[in-house]
mmCIF file of C-alpha atoms and ligand atoms in Angstrom:
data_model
loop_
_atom_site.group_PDB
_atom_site.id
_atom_site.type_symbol
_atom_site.label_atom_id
_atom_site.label_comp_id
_atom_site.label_asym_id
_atom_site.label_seq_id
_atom_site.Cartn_x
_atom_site.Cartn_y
_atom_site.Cartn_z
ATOM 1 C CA UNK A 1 0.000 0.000 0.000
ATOM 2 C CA UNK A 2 1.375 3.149 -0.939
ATOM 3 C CA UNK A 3 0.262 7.146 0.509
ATOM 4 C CA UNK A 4 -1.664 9.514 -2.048
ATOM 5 C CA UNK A 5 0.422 11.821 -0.031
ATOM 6 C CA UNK A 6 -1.378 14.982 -0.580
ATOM 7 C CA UNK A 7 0.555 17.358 1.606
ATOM 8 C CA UNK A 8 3.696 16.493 -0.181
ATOM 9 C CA UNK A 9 1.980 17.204 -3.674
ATOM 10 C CA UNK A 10 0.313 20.098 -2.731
ATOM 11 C CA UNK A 11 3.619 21.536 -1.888
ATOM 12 C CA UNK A 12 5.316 21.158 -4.919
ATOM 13 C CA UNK A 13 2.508 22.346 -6.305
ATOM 14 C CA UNK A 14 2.908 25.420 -4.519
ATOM 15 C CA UNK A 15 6.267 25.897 -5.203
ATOM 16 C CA UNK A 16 5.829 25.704 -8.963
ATOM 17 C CA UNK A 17 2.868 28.619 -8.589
ATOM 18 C CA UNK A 18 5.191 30.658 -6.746
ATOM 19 C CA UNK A 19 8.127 30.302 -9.357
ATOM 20 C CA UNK A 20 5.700 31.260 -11.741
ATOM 21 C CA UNK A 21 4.616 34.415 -9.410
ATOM 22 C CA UNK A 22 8.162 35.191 -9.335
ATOM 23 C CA UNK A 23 8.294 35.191 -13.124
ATOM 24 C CA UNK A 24 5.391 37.290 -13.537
ATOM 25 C CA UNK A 25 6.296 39.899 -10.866
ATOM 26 C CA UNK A 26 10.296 39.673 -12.794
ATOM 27 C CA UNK A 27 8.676 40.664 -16.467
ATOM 28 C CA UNK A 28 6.280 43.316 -14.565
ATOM 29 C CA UNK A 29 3.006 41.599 -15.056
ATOM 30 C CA UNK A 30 0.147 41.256 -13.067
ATOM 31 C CA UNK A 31 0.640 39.705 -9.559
ATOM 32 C CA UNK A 32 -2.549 37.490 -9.758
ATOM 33 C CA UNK A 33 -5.363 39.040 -6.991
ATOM 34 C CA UNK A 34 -7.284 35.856 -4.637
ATOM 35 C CA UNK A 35 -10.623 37.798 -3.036
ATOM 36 C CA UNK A 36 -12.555 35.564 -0.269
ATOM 37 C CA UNK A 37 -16.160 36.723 1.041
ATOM 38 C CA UNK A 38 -16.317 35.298 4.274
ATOM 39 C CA UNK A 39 -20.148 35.496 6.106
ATOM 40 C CA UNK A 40 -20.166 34.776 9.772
ATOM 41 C CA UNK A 41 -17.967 33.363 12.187
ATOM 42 C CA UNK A 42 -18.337 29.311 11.094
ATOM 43 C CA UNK A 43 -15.184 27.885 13.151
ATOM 44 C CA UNK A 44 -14.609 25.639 10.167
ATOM 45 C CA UNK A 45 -14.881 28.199 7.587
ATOM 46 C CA UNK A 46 -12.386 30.586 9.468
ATOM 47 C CA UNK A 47 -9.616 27.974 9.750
ATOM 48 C CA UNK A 48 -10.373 27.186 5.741
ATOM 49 C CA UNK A 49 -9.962 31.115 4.723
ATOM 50 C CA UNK A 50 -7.184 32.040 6.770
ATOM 51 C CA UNK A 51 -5.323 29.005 5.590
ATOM 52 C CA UNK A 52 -6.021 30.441 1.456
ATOM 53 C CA UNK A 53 -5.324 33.928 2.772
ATOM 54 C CA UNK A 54 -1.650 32.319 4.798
ATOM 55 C CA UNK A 55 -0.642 30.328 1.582
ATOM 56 C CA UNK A 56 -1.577 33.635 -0.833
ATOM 57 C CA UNK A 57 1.058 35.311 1.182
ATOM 58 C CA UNK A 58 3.340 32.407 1.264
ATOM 59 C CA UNK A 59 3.051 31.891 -2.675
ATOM 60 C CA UNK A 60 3.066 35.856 -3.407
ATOM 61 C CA UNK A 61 -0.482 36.308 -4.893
ATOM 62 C CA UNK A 62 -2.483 39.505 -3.833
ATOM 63 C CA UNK A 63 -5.298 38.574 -1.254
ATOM 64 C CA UNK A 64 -8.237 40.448 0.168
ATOM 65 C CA UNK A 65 -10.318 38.677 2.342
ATOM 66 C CA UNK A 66 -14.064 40.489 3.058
ATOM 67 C CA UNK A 67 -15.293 39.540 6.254
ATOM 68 C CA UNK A 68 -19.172 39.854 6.300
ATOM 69 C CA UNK A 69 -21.789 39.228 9.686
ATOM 70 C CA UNK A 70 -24.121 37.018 9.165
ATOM 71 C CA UNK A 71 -26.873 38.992 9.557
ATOM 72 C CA UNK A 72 -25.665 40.694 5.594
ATOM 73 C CA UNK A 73 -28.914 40.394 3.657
ATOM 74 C CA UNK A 74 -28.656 38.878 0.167
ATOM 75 C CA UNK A 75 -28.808 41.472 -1.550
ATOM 76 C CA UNK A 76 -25.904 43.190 0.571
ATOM 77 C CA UNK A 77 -24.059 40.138 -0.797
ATOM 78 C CA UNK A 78 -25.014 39.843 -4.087
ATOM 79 C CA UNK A 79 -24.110 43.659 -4.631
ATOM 80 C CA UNK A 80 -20.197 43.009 -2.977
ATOM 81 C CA UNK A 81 -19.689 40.161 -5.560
ATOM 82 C CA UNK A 82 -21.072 42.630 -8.938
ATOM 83 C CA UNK A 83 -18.311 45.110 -7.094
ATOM 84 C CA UNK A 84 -15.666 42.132 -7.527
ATOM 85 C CA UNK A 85 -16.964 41.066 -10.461
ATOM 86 C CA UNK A 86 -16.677 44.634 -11.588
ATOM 87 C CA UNK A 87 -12.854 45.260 -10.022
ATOM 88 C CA UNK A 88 -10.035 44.794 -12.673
ATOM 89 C CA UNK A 89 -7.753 44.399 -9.384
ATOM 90 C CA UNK A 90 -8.992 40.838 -8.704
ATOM 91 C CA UNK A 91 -8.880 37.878 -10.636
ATOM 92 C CA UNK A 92 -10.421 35.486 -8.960
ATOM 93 C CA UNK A 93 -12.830 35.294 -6.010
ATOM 94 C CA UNK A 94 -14.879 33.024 -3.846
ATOM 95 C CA UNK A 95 -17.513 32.619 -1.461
ATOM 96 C CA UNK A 96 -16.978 30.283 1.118
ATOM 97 C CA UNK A 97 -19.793 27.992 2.243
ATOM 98 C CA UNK A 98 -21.926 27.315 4.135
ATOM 99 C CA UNK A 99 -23.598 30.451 4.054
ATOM 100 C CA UNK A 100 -26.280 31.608 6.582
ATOM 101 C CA UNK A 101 -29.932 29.768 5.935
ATOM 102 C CA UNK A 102 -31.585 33.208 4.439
ATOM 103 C CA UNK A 103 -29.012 33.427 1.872
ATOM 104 C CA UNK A 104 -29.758 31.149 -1.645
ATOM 105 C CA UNK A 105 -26.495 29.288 -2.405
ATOM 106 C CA UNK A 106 -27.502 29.179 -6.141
ATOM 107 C CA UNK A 107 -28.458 32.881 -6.102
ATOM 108 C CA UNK A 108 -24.541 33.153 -4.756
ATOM 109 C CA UNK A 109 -23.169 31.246 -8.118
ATOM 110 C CA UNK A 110 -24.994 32.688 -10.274
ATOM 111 C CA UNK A 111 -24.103 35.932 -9.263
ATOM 112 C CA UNK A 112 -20.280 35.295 -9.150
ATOM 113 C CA UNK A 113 -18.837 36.260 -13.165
ATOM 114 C CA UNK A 114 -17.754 32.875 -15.125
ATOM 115 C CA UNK A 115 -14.868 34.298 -15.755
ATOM 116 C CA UNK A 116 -13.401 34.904 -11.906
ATOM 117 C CA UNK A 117 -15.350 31.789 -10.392
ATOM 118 C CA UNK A 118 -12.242 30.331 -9.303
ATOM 119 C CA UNK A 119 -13.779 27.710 -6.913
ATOM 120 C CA UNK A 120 -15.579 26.706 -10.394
ATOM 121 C CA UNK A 121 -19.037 25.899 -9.199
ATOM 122 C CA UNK A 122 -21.162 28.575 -11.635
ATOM 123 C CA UNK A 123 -23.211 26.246 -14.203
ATOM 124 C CA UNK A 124 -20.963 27.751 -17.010
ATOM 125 C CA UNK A 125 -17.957 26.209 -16.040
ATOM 126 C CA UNK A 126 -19.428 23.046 -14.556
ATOM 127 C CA UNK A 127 -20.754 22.817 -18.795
ATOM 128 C CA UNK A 128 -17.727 24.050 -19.664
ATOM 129 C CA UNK A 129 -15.695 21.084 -18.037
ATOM 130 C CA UNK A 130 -18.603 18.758 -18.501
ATOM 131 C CA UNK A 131 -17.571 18.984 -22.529
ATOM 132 C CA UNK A 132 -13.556 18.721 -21.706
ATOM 133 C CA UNK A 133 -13.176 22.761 -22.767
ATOM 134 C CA UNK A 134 -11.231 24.963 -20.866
ATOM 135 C CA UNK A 135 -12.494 26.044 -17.291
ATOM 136 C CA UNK A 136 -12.057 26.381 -13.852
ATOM 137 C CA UNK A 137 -12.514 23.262 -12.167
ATOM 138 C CA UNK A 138 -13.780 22.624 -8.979
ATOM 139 C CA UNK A 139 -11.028 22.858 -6.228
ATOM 140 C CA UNK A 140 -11.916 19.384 -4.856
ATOM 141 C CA UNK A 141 -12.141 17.300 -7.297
ATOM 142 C CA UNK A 142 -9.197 18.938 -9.269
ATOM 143 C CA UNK A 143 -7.443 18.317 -6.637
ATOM 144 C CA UNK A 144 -8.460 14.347 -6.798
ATOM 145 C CA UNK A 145 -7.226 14.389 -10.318
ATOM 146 C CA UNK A 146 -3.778 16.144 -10.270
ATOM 147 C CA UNK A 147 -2.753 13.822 -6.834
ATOM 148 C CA UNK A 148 -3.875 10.925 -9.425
ATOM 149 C CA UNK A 149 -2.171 12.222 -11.918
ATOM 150 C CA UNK A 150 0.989 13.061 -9.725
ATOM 151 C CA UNK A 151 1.275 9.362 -8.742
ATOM 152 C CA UNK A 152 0.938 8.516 -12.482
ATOM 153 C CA UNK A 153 -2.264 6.066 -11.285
ATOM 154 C CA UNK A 154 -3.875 4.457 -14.617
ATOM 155 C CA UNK A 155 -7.147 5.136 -15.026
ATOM 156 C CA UNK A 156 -8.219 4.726 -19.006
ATOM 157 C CA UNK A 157 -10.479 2.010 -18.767
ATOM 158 C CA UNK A 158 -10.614 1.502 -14.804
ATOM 159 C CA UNK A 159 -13.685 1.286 -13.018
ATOM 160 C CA UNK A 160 -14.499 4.546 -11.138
ATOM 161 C CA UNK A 161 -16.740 4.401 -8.109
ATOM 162 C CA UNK A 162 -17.859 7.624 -6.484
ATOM 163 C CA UNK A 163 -19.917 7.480 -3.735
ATOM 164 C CA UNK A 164 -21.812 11.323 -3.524
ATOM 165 C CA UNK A 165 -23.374 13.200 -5.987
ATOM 166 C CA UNK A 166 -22.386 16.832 -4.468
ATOM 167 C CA UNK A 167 -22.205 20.133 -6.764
ATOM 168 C CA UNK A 168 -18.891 20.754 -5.085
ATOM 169 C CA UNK A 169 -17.629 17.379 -4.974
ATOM 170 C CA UNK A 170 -19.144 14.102 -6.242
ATOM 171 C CA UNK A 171 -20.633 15.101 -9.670
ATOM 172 C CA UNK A 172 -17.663 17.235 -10.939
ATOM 173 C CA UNK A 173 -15.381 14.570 -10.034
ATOM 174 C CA UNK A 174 -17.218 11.940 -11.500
ATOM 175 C CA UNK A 175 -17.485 13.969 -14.461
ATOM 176 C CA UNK A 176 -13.705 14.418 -15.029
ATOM 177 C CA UNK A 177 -13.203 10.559 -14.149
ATOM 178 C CA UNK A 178 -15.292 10.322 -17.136
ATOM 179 C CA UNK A 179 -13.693 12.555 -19.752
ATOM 180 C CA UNK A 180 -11.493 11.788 -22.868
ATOM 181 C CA UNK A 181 -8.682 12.970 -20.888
ATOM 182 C CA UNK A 182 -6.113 12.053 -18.473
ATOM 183 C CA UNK A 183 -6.465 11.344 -16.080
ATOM 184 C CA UNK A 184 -10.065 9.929 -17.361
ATOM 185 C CA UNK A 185 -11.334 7.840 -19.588
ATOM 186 C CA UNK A 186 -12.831 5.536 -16.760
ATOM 187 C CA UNK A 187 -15.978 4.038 -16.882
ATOM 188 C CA UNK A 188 -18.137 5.844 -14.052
ATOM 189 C CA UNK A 189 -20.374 4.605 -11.336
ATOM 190 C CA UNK A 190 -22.187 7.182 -8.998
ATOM 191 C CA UNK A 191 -23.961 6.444 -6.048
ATOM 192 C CA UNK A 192 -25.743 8.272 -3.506
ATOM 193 C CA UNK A 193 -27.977 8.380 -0.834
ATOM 194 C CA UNK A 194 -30.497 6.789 -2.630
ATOM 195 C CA UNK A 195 -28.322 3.722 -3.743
ATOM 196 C CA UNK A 196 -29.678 0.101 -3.077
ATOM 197 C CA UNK A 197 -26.666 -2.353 -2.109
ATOM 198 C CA UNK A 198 -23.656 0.136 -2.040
ATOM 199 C CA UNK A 199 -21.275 -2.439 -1.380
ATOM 200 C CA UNK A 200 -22.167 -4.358 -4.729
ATOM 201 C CA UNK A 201 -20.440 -1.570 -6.615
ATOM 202 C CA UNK A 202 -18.011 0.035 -4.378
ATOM 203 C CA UNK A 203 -16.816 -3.742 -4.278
ATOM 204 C CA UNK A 204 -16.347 -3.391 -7.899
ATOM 205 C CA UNK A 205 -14.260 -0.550 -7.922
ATOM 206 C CA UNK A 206 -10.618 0.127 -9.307
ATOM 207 C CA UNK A 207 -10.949 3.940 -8.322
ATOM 208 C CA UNK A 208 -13.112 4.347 -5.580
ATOM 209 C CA UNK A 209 -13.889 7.835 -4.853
ATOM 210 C CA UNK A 210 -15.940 8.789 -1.355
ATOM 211 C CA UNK A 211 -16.907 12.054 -0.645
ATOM 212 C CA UNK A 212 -19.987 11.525 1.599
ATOM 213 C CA UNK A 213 -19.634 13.078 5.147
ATOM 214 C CA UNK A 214 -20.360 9.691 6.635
ATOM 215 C CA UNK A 215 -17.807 9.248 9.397
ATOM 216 C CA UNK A 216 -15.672 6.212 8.391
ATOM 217 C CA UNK A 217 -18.621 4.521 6.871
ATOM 218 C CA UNK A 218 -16.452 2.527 3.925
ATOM 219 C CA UNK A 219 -15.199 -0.398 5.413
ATOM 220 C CA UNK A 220 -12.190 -2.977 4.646
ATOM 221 C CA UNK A 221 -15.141 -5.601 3.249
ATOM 222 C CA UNK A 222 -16.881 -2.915 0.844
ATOM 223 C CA UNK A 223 -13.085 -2.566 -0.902
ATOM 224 C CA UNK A 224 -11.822 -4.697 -3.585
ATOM 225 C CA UNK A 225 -8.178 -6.007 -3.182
ATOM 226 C CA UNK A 226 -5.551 -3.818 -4.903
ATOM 227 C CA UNK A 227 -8.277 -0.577 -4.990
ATOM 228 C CA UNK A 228 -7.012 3.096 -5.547
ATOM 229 C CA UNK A 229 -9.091 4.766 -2.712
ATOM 230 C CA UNK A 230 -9.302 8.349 -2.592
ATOM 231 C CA UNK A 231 -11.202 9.600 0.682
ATOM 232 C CA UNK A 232 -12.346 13.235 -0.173
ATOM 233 C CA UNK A 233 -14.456 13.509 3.542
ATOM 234 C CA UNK A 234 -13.046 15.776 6.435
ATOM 235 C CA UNK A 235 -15.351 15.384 9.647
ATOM 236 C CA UNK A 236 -14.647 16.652 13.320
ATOM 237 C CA UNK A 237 -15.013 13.218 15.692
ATOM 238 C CA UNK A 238 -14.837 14.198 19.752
ATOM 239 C CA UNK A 239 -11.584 12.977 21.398
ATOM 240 C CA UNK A 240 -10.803 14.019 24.694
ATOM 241 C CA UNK A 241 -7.309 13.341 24.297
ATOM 242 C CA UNK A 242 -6.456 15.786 21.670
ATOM 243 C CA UNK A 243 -5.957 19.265 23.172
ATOM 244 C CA UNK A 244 -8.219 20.312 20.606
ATOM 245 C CA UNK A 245 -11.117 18.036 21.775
ATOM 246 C CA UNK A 246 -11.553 16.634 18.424
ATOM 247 C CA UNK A 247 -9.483 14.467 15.679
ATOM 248 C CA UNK A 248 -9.819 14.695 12.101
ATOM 249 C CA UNK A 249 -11.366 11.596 10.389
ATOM 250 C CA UNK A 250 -12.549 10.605 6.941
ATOM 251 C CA UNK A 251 -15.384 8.749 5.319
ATOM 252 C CA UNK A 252 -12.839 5.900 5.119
ATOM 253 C CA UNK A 253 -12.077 3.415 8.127
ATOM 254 C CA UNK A 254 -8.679 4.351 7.095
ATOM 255 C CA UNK A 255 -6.994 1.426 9.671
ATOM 256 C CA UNK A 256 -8.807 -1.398 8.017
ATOM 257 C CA UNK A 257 -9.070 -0.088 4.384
ATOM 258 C CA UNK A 258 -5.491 1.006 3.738
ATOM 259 C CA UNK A 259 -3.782 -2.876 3.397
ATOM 260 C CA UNK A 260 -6.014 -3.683 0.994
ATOM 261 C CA UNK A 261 -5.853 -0.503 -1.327
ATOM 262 C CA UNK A 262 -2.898 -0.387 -3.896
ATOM 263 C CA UNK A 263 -2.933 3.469 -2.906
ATOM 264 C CA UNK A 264 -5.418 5.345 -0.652
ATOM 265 C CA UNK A 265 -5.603 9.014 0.729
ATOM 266 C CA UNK A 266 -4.798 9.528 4.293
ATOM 267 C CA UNK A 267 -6.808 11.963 6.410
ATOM 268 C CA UNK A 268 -6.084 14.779 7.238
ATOM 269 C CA UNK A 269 -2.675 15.040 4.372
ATOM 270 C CA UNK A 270 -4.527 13.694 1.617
ATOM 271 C CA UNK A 271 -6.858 15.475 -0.326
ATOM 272 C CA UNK A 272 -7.411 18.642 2.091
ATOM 273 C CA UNK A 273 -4.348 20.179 0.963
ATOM 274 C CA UNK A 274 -5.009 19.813 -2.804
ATOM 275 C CA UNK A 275 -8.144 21.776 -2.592
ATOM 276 C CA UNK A 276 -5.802 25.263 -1.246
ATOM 277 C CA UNK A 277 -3.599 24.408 -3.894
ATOM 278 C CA UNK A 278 -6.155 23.850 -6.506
ATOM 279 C CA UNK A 279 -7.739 26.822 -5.753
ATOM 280 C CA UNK A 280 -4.679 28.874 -6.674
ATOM 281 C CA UNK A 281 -3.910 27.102 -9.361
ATOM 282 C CA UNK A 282 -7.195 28.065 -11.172
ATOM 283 C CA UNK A 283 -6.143 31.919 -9.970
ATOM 284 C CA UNK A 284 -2.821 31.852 -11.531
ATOM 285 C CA UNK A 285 -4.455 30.032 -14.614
ATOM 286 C CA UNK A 286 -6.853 32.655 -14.604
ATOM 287 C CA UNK A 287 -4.610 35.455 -14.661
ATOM 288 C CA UNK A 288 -2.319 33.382 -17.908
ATOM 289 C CA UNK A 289 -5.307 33.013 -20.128
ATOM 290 C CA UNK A 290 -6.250 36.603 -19.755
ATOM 291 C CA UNK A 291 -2.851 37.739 -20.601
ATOM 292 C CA UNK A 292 -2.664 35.093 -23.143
HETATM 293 P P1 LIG B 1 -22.776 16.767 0.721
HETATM 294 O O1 LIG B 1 -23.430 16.529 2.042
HETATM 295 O O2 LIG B 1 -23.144 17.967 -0.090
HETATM 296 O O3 LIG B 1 -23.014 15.499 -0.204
HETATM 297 C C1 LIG B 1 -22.883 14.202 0.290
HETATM 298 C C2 LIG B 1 -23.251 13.217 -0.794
HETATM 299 O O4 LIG B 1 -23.083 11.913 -0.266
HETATM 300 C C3 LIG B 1 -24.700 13.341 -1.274
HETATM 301 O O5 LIG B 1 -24.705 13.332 -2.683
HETATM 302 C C4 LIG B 1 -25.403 12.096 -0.727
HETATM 303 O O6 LIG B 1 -26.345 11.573 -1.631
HETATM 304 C C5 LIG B 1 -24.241 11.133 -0.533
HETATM 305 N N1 LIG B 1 -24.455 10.263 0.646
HETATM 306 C C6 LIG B 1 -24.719 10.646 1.903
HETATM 307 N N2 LIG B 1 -24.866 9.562 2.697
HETATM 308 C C7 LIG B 1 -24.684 8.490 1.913
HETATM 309 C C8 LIG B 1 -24.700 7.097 2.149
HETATM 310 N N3 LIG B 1 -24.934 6.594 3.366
HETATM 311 N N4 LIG B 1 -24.473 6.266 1.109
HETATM 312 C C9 LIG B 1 -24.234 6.755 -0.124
HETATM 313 N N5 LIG B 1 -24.197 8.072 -0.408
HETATM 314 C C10 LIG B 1 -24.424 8.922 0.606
HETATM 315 O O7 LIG B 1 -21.206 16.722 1.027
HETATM 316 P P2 LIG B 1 -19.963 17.287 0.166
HETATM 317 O O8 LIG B 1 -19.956 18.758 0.230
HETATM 318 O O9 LIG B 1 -19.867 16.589 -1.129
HETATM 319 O O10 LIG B 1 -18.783 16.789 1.123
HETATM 320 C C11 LIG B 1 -18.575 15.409 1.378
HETATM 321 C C12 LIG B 1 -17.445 15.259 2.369
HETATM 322 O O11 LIG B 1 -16.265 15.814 1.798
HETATM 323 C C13 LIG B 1 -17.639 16.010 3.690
HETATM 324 O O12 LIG B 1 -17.018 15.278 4.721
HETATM 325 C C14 LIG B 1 -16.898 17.307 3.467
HETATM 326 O O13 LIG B 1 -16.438 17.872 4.681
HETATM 327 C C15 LIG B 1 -15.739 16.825 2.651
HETATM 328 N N6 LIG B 1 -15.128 17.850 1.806
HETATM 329 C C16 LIG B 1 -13.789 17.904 1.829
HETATM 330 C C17 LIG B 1 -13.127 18.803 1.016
HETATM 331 C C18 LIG B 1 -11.644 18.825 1.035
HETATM 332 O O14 LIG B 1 -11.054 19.800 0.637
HETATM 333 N N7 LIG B 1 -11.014 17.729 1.439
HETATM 334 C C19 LIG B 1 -13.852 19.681 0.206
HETATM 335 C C20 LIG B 1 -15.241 19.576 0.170
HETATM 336 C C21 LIG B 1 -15.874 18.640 0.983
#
């Protein structure tokens, strides 16, 4: 069994950005601009945003993160994002979820320009990747592919199981698992909630992708011997001996899956870290096809 180590990738993924910063700020071009909308004071959310804002600074992009109560009405929000739509400054921006109940998630997207959607959930770039042309991709699951394709995994012609059908998560990455690319070209099975017999088809997987929140609910007999398992979940599970009260755990019973998998994701150091990255990938990819 080998470690989808994604701390390690995510590093040199960050060190290529910034060398590529460093060129752009040498020939006097644009420093590429991160914005983050932040609404309320979700514990979760805070540790996420400061740790884009920390790695913006460590990389040398431009960041600007807009702290918002929770109380903002919608339209309070939906006229910040036209201003960033509208500022040449920024090049990217997101809004970071969950918002507060009275605000319309899908009101949010569709509100955020194409064309600085960086966390790649507006329906234009979802249809844009959907049909393999050039977008931003979802942070998450183009983080899934770029560890898989890091670690040089096959996956033409492998069996693909994700388990979730999330916007953010699950149905982007099953869509690039899908595509005449690589890594892609695998044949796709998605289930969900709704699914009858899970374990008949996650046993049938060569990938097997899980992004459900379900506390290590994928156990070592719902894993086929030799399986490349990547574990996309991040939960909080009490521990009283962690200073911290709590211990990071995945969707994966990581201690009895891992000697069966070929390769597997640990948690937390697997796919967490390829979502930051990600993100400012799409920035700095942002900022080169607009000056392209
Ligand atoms: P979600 O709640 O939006 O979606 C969960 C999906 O799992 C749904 O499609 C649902 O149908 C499916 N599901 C739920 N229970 C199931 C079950 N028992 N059997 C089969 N399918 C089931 O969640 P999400 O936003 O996609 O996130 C999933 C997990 O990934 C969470 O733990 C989240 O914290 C984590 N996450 C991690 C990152 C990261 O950067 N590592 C990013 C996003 C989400």
């Amino acid at each position: 069994m080998q470690l989808l180590d994604g701390k390690k990738i995510s590093e040199q993924l960050l060190e290529e950005i910034k060398a590529d910063v460093e060129k752009l700020r040498s020939g006097n071009k644009k420093i590429p601009h991160l914005a983050v909308i932040l609404v309320g004071n979700n514990p979760a959310s805070e540790t996420y945003v400061g740790s884009k804002i920390k790695t913006c600074e460590r990389i040398g992009f431009k960041s600007t993160l807009i702290h918002l109560p929770d109380t903002i009405e919608e339209a309070v929000l939906l006229q910040k994002i036209e201003e960033l739509n509208k500022d040449s400054d920024i090049d990217g921006f997101i809004v970071q979820s969950p918002l507060p109940k009275h605000i319309s998630d899908e009101k949010v997207i569709n509100a955020i320009s194409p064309a600085k959607d960086v966390d790649g959930f507006h329906p234009e770039n979802l249809g844009r990747m959907a049909l393999n042309m050039p977008a931003f991709l979802p942070a998450t699951p183009y983080g899934v592919i770029t560890l898989l394709d890091r670690y040089d995994i096959p996956t033409a012609g492998k069996h693909c199981v994700v388990i979730g059908r999330s916007h953010i998560v699950g149905l982007p990455v099953s869509l690039l698992m899908m595509r005449n690319s690589k890594p892609g070209n695998c044949t796709v099975t998605v289930c969900h909630s709704k699914t009858v017999d899970l374990k008949s088809y996650t046993l049938q997987a060569d990938i097997l992708i899980v992004a459900t929140g379900q506390t290590e609910s994928v156990t070592a007999d719902m894993v086929k011997e030799g399986a490349v398992v990547v574990d996309v979940g991040i939960s909080r599970v009490p521990d009283d001996t962690k200073k911290s009260g709590f211990r990071l755990a995945g969707d994966v019973k990581f201690d009895e899956v891992a000697p069966k998998c070929s390769y597997i994701t640990p948690v937390p150091g697997g796919v967490g870290p390829m979502t930051i990255a990600s993100l400012l990938k799409n920035t700095l990819e942002g900022v080169k096809r607009k000056t392209a």
